[in-house]
CSV table of C-alpha atoms in Angstrom, one decimal:
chain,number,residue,atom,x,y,z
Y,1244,UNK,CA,9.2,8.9,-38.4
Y,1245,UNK,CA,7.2,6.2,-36.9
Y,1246,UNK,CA,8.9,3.7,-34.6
Y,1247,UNK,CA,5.8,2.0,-33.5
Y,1248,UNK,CA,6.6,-2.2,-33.2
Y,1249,UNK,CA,10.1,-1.5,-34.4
Y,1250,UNK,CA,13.3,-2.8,-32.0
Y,1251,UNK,CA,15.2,0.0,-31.1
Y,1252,UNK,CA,18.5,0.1,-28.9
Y,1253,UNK,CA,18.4,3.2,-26.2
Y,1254,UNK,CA,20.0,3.8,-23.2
Y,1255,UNK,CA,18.2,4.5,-19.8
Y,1256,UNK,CA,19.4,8.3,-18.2
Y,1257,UNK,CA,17.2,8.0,-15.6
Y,1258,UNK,CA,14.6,6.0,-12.5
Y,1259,UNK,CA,11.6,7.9,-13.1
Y,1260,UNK,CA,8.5,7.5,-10.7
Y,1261,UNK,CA,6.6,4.9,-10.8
Y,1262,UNK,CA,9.8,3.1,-11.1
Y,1263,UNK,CA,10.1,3.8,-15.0
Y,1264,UNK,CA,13.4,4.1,-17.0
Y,1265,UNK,CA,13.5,6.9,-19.2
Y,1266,UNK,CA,15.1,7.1,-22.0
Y,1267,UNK,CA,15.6,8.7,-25.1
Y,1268,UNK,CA,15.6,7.8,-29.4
Y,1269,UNK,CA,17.7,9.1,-31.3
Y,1270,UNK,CA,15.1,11.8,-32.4
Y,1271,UNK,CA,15.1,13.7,-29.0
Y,1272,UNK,CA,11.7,12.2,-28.0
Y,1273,UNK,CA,11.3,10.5,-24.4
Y,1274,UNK,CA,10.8,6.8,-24.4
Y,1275,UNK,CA,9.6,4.7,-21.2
Y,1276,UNK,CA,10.5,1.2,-20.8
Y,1277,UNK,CA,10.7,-1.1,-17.4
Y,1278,UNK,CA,13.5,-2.6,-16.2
Y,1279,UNK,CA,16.4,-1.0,-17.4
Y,1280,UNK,CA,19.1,1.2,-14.7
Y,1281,UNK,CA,20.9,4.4,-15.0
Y,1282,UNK,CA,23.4,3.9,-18.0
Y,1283,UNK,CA,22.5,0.8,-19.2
Y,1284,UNK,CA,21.5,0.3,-23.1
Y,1285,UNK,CA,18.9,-2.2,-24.6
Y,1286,UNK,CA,16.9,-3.4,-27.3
Y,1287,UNK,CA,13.2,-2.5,-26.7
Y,1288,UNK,CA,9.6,-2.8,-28.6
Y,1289,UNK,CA,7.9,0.4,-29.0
Y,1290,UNK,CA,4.5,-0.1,-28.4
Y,1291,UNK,CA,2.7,2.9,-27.9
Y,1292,UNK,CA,3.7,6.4,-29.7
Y,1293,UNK,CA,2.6,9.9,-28.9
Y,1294,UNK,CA,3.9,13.5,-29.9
Y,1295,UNK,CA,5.8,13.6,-27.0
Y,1296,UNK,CA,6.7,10.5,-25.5
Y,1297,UNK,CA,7.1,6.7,-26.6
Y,1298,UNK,CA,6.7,3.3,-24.4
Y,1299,UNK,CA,8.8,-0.2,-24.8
Y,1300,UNK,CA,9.3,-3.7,-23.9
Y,1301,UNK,CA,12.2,-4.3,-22.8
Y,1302,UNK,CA,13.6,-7.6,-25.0
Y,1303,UNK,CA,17.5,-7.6,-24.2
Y,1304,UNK,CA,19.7,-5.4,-22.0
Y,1305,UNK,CA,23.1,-5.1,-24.4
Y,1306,UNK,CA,25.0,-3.6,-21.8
Y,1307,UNK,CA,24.6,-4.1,-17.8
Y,1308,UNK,CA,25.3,-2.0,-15.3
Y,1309,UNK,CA,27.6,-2.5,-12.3
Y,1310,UNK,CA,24.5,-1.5,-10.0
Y,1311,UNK,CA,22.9,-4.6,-11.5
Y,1312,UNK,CA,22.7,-7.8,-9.2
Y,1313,UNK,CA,20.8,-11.2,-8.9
Y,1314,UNK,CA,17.2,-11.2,-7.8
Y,1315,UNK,CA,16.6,-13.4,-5.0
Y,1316,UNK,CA,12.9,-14.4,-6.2
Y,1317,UNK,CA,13.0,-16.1,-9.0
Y,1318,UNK,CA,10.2,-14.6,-10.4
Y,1319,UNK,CA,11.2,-11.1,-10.7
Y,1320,UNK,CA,10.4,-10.0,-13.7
Y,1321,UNK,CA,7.2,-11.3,-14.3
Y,1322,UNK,CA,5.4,-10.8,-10.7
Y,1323,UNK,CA,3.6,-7.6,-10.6
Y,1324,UNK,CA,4.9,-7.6,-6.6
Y,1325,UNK,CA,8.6,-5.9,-6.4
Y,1326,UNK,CA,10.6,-3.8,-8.8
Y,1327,UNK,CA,13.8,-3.1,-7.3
Y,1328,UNK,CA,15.2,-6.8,-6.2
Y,1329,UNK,CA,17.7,-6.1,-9.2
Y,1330,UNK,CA,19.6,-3.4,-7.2
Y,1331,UNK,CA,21.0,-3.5,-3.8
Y,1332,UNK,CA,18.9,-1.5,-0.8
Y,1333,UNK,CA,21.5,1.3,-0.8
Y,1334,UNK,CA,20.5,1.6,-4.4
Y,1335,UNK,CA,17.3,1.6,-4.0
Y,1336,UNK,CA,17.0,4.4,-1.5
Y,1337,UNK,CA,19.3,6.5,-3.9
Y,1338,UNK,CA,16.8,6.8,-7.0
Y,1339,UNK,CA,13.6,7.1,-4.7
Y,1340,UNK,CA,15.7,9.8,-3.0
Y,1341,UNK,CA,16.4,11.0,-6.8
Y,1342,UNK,CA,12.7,10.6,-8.0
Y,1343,UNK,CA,11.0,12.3,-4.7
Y,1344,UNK,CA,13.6,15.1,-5.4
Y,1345,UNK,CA,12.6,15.8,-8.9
Y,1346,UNK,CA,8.7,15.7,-8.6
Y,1347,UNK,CA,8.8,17.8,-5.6
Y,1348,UNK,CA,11.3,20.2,-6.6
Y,1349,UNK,CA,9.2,23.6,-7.3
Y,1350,UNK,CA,8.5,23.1,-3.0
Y,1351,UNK,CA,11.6,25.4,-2.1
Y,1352,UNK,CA,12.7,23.4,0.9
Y,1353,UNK,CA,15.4,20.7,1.2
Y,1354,UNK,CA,13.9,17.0,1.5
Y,1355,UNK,CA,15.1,14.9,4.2
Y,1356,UNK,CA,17.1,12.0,3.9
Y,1357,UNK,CA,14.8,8.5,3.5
Y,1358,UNK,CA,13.8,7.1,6.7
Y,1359,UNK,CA,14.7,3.4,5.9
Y,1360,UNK,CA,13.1,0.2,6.6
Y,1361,UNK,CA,14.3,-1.3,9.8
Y,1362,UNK,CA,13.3,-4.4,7.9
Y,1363,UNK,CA,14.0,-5.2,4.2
Y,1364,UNK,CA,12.6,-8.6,3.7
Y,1365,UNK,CA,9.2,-10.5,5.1
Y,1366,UNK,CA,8.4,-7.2,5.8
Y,1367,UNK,CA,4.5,-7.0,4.5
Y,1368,UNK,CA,1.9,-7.4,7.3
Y,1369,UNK,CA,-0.9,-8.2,4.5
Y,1370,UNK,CA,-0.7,-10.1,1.6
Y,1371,UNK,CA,-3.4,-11.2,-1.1
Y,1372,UNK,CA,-3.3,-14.4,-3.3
Y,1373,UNK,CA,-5.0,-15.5,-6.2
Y,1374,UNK,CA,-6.2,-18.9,-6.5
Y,1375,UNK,CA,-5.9,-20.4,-10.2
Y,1376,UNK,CA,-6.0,-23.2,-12.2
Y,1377,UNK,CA,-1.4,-24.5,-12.8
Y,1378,UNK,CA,-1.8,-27.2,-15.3
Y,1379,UNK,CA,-4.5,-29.1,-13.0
Y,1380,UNK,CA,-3.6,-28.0,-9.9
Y,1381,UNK,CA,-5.0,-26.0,-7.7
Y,1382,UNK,CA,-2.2,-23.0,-6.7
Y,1383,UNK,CA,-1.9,-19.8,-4.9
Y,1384,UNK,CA,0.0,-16.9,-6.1
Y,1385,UNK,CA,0.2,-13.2,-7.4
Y,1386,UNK,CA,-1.0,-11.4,-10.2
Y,1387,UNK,CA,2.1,-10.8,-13.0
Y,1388,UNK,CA,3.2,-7.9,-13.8
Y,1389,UNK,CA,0.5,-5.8,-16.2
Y,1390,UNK,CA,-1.5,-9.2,-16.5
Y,1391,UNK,CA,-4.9,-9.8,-14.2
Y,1392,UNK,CA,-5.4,-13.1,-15.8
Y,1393,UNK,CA,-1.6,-14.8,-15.3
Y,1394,UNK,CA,-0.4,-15.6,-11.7
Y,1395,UNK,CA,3.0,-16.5,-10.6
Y,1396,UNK,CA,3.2,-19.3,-7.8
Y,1397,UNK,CA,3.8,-18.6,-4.5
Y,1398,UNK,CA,6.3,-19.7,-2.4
Y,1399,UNK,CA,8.4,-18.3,-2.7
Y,1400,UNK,CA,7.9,-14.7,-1.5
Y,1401,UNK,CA,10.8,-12.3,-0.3
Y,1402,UNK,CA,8.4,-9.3,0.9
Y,1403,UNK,CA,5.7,-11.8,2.3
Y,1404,UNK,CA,6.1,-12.4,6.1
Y,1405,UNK,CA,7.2,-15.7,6.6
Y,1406,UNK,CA,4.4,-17.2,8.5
Y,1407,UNK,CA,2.3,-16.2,5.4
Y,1408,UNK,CA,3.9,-19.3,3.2
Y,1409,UNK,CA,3.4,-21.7,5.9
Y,1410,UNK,CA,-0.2,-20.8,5.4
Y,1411,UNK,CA,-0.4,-20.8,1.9
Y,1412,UNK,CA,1.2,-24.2,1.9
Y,1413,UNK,CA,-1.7,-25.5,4.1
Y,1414,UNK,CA,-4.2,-24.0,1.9
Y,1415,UNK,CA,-2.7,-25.2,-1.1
Y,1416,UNK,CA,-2.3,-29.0,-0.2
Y,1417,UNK,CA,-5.8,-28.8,1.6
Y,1418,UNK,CA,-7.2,-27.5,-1.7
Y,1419,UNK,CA,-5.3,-30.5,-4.1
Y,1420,UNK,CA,-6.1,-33.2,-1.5
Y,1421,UNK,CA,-10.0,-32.6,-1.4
Y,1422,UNK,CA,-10.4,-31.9,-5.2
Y,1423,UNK,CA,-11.5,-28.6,-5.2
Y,1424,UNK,CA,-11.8,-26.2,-8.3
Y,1425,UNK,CA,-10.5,-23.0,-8.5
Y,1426,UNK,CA,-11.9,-19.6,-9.7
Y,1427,UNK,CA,-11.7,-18.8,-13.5
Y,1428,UNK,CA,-12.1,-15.0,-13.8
Y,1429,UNK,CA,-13.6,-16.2,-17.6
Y,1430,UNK,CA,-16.4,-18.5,-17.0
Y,1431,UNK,CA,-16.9,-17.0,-13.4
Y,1432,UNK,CA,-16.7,-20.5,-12.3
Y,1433,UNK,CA,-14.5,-22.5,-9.2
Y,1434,UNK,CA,-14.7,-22.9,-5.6
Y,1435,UNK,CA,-12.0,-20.7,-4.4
Y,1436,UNK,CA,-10.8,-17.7,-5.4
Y,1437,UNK,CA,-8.6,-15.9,-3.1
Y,1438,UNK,CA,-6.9,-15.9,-0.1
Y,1439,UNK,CA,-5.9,-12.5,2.5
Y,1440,UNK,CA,-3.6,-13.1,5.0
Y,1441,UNK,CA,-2.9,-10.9,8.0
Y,1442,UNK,CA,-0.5,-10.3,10.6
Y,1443,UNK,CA,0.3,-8.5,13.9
Y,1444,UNK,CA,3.7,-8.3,13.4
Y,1445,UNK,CA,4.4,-7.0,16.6
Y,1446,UNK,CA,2.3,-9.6,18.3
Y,1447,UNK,CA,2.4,-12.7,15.9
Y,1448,UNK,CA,-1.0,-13.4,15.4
Y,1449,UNK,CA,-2.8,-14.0,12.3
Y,1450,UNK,CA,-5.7,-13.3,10.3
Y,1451,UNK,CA,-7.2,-15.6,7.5
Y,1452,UNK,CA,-9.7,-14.3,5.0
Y,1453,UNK,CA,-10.0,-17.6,2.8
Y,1454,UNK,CA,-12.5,-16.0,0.1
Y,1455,UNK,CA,-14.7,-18.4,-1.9
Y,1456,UNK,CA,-17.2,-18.3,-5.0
Y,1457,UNK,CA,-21.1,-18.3,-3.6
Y,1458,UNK,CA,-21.6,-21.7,-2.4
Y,1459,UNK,CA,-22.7,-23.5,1.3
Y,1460,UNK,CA,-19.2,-23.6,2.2
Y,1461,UNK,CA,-19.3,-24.2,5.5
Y,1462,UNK,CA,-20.9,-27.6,5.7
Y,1463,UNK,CA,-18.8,-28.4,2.6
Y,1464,UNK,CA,-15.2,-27.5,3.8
Y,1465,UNK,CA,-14.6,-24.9,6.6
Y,1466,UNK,CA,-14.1,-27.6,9.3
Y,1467,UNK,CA,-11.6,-29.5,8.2
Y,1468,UNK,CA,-9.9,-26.5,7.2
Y,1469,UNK,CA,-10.0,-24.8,10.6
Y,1470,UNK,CA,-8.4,-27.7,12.0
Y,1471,UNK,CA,-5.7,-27.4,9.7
Y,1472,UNK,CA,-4.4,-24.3,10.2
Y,1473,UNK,CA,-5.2,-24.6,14.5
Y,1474,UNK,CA,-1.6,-24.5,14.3
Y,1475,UNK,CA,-1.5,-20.7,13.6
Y,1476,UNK,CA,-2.8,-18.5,16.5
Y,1477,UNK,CA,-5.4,-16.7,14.4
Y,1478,UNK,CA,-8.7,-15.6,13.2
Y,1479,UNK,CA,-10.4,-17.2,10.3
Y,1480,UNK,CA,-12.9,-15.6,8.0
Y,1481,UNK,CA,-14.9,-17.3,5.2
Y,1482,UNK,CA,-16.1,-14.5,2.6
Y,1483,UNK,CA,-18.4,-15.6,0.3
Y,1484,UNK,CA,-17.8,-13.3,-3.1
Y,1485,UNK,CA,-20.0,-14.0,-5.9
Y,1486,UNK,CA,-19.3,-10.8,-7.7
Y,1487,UNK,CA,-17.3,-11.0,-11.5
Y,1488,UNK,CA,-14.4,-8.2,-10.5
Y,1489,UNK,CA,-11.7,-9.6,-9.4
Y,1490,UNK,CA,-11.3,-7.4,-6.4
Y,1491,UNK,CA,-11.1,-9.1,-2.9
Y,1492,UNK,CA,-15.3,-8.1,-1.9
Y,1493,UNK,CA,-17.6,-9.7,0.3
Y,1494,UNK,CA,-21.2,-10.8,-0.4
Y,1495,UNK,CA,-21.0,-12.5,2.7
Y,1496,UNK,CA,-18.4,-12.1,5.8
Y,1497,UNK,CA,-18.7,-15.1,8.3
Y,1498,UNK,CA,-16.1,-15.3,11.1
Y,1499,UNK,CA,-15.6,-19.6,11.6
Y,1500,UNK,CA,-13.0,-19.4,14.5
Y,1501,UNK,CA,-11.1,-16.7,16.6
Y,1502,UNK,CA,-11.3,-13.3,17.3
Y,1503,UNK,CA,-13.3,-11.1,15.0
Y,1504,UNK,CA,-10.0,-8.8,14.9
Y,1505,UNK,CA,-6.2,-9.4,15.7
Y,1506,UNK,CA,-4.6,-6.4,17.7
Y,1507,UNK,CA,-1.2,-4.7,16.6
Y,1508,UNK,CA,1.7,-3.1,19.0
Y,1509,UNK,CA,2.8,-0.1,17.6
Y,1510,UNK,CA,5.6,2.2,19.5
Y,1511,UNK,CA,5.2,5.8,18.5
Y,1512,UNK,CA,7.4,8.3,20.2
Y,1513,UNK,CA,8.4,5.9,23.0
Y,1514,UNK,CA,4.8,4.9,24.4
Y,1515,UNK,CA,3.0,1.4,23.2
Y,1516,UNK,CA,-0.4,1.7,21.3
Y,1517,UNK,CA,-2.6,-1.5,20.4
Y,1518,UNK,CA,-4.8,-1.3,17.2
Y,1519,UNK,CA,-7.8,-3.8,16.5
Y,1520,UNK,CA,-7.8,-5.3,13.0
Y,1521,UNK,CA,-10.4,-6.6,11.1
Y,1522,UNK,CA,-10.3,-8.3,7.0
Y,1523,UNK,CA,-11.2,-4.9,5.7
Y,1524,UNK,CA,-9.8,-2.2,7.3
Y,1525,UNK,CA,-6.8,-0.2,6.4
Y,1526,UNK,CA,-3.6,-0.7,8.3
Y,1527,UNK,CA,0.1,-0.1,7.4
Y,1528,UNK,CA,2.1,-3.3,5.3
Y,1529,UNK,CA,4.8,-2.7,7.4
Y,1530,UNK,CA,4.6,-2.7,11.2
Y,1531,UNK,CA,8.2,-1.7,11.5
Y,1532,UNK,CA,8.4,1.2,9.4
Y,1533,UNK,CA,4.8,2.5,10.7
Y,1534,UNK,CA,6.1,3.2,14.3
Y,1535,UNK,CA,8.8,5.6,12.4
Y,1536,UNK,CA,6.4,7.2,10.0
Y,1537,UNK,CA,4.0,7.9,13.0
Y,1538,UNK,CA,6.9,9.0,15.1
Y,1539,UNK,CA,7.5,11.2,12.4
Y,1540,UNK,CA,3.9,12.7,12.2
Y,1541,UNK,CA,3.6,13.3,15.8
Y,1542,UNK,CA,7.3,15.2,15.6
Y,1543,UNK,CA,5.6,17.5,13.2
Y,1544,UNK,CA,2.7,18.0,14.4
Y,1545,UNK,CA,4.4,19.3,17.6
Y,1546,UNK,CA,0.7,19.7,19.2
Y,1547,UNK,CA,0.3,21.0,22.3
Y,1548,UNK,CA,-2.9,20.5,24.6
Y,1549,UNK,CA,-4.9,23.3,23.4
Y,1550,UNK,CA,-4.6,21.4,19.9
Y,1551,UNK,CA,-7.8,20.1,17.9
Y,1552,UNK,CA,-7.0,17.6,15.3
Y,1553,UNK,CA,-8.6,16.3,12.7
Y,1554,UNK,CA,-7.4,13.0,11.1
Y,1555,UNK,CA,-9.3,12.8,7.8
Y,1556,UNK,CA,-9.4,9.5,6.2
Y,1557,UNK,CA,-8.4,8.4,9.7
Y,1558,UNK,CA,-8.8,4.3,8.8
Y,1559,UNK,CA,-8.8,2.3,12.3
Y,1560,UNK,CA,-7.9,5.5,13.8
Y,1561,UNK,CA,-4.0,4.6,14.4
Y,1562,UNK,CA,-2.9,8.1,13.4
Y,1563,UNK,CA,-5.3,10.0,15.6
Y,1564,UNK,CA,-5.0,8.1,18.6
Y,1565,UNK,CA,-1.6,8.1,19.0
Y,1566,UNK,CA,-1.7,11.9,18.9
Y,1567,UNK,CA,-4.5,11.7,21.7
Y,1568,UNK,CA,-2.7,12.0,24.5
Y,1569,UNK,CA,-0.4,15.3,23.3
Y,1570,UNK,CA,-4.0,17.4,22.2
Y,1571,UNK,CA,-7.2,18.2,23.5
Y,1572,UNK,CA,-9.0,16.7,21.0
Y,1573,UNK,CA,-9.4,14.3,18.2
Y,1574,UNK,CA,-12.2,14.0,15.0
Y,1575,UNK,CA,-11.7,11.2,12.8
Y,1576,UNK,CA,-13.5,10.8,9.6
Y,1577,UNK,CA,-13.4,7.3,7.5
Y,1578,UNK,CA,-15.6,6.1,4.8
Y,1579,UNK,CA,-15.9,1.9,5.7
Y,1580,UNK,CA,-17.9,1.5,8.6
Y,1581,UNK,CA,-15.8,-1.4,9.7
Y,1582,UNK,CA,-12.5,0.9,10.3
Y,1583,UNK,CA,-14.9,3.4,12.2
Y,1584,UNK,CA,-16.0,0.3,14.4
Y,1585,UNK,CA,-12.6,-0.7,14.9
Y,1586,UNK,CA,-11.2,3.1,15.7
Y,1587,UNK,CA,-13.5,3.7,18.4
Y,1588,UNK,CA,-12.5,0.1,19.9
Y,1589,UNK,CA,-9.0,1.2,19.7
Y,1590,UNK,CA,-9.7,4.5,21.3
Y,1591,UNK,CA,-10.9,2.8,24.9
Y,1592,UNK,CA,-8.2,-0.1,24.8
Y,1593,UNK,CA,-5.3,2.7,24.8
Y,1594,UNK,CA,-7.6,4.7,27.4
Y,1595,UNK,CA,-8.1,7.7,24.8
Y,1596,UNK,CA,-11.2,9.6,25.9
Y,1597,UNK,CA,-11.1,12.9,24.0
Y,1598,UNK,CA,-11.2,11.4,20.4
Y,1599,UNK,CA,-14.4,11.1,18.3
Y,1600,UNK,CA,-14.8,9.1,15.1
Y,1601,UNK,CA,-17.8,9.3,12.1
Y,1602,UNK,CA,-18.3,6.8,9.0
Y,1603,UNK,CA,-18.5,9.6,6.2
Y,1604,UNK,CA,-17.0,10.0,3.1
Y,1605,UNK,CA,-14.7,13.0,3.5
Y,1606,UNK,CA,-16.4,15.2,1.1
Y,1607,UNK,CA,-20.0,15.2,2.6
Y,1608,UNK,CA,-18.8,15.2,6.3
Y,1609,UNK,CA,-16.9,19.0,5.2
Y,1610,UNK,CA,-20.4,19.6,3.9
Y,1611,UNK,CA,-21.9,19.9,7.2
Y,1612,UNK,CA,-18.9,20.5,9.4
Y,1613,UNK,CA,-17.7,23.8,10.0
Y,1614,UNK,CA,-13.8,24.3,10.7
Y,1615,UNK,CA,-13.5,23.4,14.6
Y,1616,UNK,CA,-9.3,22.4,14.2
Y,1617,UNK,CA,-6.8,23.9,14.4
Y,1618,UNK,CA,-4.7,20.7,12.8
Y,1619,UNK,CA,-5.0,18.6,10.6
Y,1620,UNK,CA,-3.7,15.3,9.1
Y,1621,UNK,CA,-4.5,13.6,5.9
Y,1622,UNK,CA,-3.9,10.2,4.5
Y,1623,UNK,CA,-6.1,10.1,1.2
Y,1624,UNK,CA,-6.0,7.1,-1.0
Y,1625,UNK,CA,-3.6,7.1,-4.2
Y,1626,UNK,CA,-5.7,9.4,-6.0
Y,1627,UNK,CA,-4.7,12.0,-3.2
Y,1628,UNK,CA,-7.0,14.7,-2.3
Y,1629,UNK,CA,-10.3,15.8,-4.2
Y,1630,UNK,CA,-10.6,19.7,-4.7
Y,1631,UNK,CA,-13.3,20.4,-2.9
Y,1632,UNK,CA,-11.0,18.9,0.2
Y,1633,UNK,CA,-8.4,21.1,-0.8
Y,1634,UNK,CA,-10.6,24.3,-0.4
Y,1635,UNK,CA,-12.4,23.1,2.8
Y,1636,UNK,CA,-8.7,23.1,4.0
Y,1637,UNK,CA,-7.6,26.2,2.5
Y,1638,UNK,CA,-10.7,27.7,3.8
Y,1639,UNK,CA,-9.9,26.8,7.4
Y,1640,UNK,CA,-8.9,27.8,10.7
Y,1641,UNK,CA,-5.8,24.8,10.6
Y,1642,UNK,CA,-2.3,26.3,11.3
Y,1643,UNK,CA,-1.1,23.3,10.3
Y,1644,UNK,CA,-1.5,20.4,7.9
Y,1645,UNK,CA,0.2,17.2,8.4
Y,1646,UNK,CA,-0.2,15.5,4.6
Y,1647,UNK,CA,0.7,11.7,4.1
Y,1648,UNK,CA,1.0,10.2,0.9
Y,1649,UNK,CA,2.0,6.7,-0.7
Y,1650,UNK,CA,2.0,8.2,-4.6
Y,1651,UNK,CA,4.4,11.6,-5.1
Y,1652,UNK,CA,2.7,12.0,-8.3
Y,1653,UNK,CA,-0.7,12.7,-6.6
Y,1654,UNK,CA,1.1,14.0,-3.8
Y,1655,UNK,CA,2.8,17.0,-6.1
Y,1656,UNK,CA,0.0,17.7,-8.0
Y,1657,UNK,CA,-2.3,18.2,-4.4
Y,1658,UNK,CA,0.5,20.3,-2.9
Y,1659,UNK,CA,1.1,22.9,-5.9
Y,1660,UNK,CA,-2.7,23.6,-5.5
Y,1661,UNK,CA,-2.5,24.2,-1.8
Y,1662,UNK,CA,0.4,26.4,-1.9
Y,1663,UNK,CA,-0.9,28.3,-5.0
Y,1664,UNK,CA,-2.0,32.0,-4.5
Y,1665,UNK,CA,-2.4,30.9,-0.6
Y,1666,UNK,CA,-0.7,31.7,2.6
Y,1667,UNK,CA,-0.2,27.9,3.1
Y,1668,UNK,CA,3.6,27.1,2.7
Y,1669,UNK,CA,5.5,23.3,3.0
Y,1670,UNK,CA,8.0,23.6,5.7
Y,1671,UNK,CA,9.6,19.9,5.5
Y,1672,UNK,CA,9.3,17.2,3.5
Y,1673,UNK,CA,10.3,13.5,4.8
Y,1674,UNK,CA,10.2,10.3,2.9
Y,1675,UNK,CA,9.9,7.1,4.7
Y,1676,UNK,CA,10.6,3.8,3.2
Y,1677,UNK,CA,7.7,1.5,3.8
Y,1678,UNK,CA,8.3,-0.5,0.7
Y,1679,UNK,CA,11.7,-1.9,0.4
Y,1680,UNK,CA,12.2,-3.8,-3.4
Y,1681,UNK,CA,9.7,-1.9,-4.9
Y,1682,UNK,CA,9.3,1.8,-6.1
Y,1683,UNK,CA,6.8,2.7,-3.8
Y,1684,UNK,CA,7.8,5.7,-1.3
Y,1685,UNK,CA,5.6,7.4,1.4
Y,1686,UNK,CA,6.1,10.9,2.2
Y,1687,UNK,CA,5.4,13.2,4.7
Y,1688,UNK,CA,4.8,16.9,4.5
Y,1689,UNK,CA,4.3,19.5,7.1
Y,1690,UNK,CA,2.3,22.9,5.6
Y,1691,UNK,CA,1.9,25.8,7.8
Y,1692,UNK,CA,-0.3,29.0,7.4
């Protein structure tokens, strides 16, 4: 029987990944819904019906569950930024534990214990707000949940670092005060349209991307703007984006006032390294919790100074060079130019000399490059590792691959098709929690040959 925009009540058994409740109608079939915890019942809309699952809306929770408490943002719920404020840290730890157990079960080895967060709150390094129209004013916020097109105001913001508001606040009374329009994603009209903060969190200095529509800004606004925020030790951007996606892109990239970078102080296994950052490049959200999950890598890796090490999809080259100084050598491949530039900076200001880095895309540097590792570490997007990766590292001399991940799905499905019919075989398996109130994990995996 179809239950297809009926109200049903069910009951959630289980925190499935990505942060799903699953439950189950009366006719045996899974249903997924949002929002609901381990035991609780509800009334949900079914929305979307297969053979062998179902999706709701959650519309009331009938019966709450002990593990339940108050969200400190008031928009929980409806931003698309946290999932988990509704439960208490310990809490969350238990069902990612739970979740990362389940999806990586067929591995045959116990999974560690999550590394936690050594910060919970204002932990996020980089943060990216939408500009839109609130009833006349201009505002700043973040997307809601499942919507591109509806924004939630920001402040306040729990995850965001805290210097971050004070910024947005600027922006946002700079913005009403001079009568400028925002971006509607619609008509493709408005000044502004977004705005990318960044932060050394070790080192408390900032980076401001303030991204406009295609217009001659800088005789129009940039001036006045700078001098606002001169309060903020930083680097300011302008990036003119005249593009219809909503993605954060540049047409243009103009640095107005600073450094061209802001540099990070990571500790990884008790020695400081400093890492350039730039608008684009990748870096870690949480400072914190990086000098654990790199601590972590280089515990696995266990290199020695015969070692060759490749750090595929290597970013600003953070991984690779704090390795350097354990291994002979280092090759670090990154598709954005901009990382690449930034990764060799970083090699000479932590006086690494034995590290190389090249702006390809993974899959045509394997092309022309034979195996000349002996280790390797990967750190692939969400969509984890392509499979013509997978047999370049199958087909290699590596004794050991160090694989990082930020989605357990991908992460499962990548690591059943390296241990498939090979010799390769996961030795440990460590969560780390770099994203406290939302369902995010990242996880570590050794694999040895």
């Amino acid at each position: 029987m179809s239950l297809k925009n009926k109200i049903i009540n069910v009951s959630a058994e289980k925190i499935v990944f990505p942060g799903r409740s699953l439950c189950r109608c009366s006719d045996g079939i899974v249903l997924f819904s949002e929002g609901l915890l381990p035991g609780e019942a509800a009334d949900v809309l079914v929305i979307k019906e297969k053979k062998t699952f179902r999706e709701a809306l959650l519309k009331n929770i009938t019966s709450k569950s002990a593990e339940r408490i108050e969200p400190l943002c008031p928009s929980f719920g409806f931003c698309g930024g946290c999932s988990f404020q509704n439960i208490s840290y310990e809490s969350q730890i238990k069902y990612k534990q739970e979740y990362i157990s389940e999806l990586l079960n067929f591995a045959g080895v116990k999974i560690s214990k999550i590394l936690i967060s050594p910060q919970i709150w204002h932990y996020r390094n980089k943060m990216e707000f939408s500009f839109f129209n609130n009833k006349g004013i201009a505002d700043l916020g973040l997307h809601c949940k499942g919507m591109f097109n509806r924004y939630v105001s920001v402040p306040p913001c729990f995850i965001a670092d805290k210097g971050f508001l004070q910024v947005v606040e600027t922006v946002k009374r700079f913005a009403n005060g001079n009568n400028f329009s925002v971006y509607n994603n619609k008509t493709h009209e408005g000044f502004f349209r977004h705005l990318v903060l960044r932060k050394a969190g070790n080192n408390n200095q900032f980076l401001i991307n303030v991204i406009t529509n295609v217009v001659d800004c800088e005789s129009v606004f940039l001036e006045p703007l700078i001098k606002e925020l001169s309060e903020f030790s930083c680097s300011i951007y302008w990036t003119s984006n005249g593009r219809k996606s909503d993605a954060v892109l540049a047409d243009r990239l103009t640095l107005m006032c600073g450094k061209p970078f802001i540099t990070e102080r990571l500790n990884i296994g008790g020695k400081d390294y400093f890492f350039d950052i730039s608008p684009f490049s990748f870096f870690q959200t949480n400072s914190k919790a990086t000098e654990i999950l790199y601590t972590e890598i280089l515990r696995l890796l266990n290199p020695s100074k015969y070692t060759v090490l490749l750090d595929l999809y290597c970013g600003t080259g953070a991984i690779g060079i704090s390795m350097a100084h354990n291994v002979k050598r280092v090759i670090g491949v990154e598709c954005i130019g901009q990382a690449i530039d930034n990764a060799k900076e970083n090699a000479l200001a932590n006086n690494v000399f034995n590290a190389e880095f090249y702006a390809s895309d993974a899959e045509d540097w394997i092309k022309e490059n034979k195996s000349c590792f002996d280790a390797v570490v990967v750190d692939p997007p969400r969509s984890g590792l392509t499979k013509d990766i997978i047999k370049f590292l199958l087909e290699s001399k590596a004794k050991r691959i160090i694989y990082v991940s930020c989605n357990p799905s991908t992460l499962a499905r990548d690591l059943q098709l390296i241990t498939e019919n090979s010799k390769c075989k996961i030795k440990e398996i460590i969560p780390v929690d770099m994203f406290p109130q939302t369902y995010h994990i990242e996880t570590v995996v050794l694999l040895e040959f």
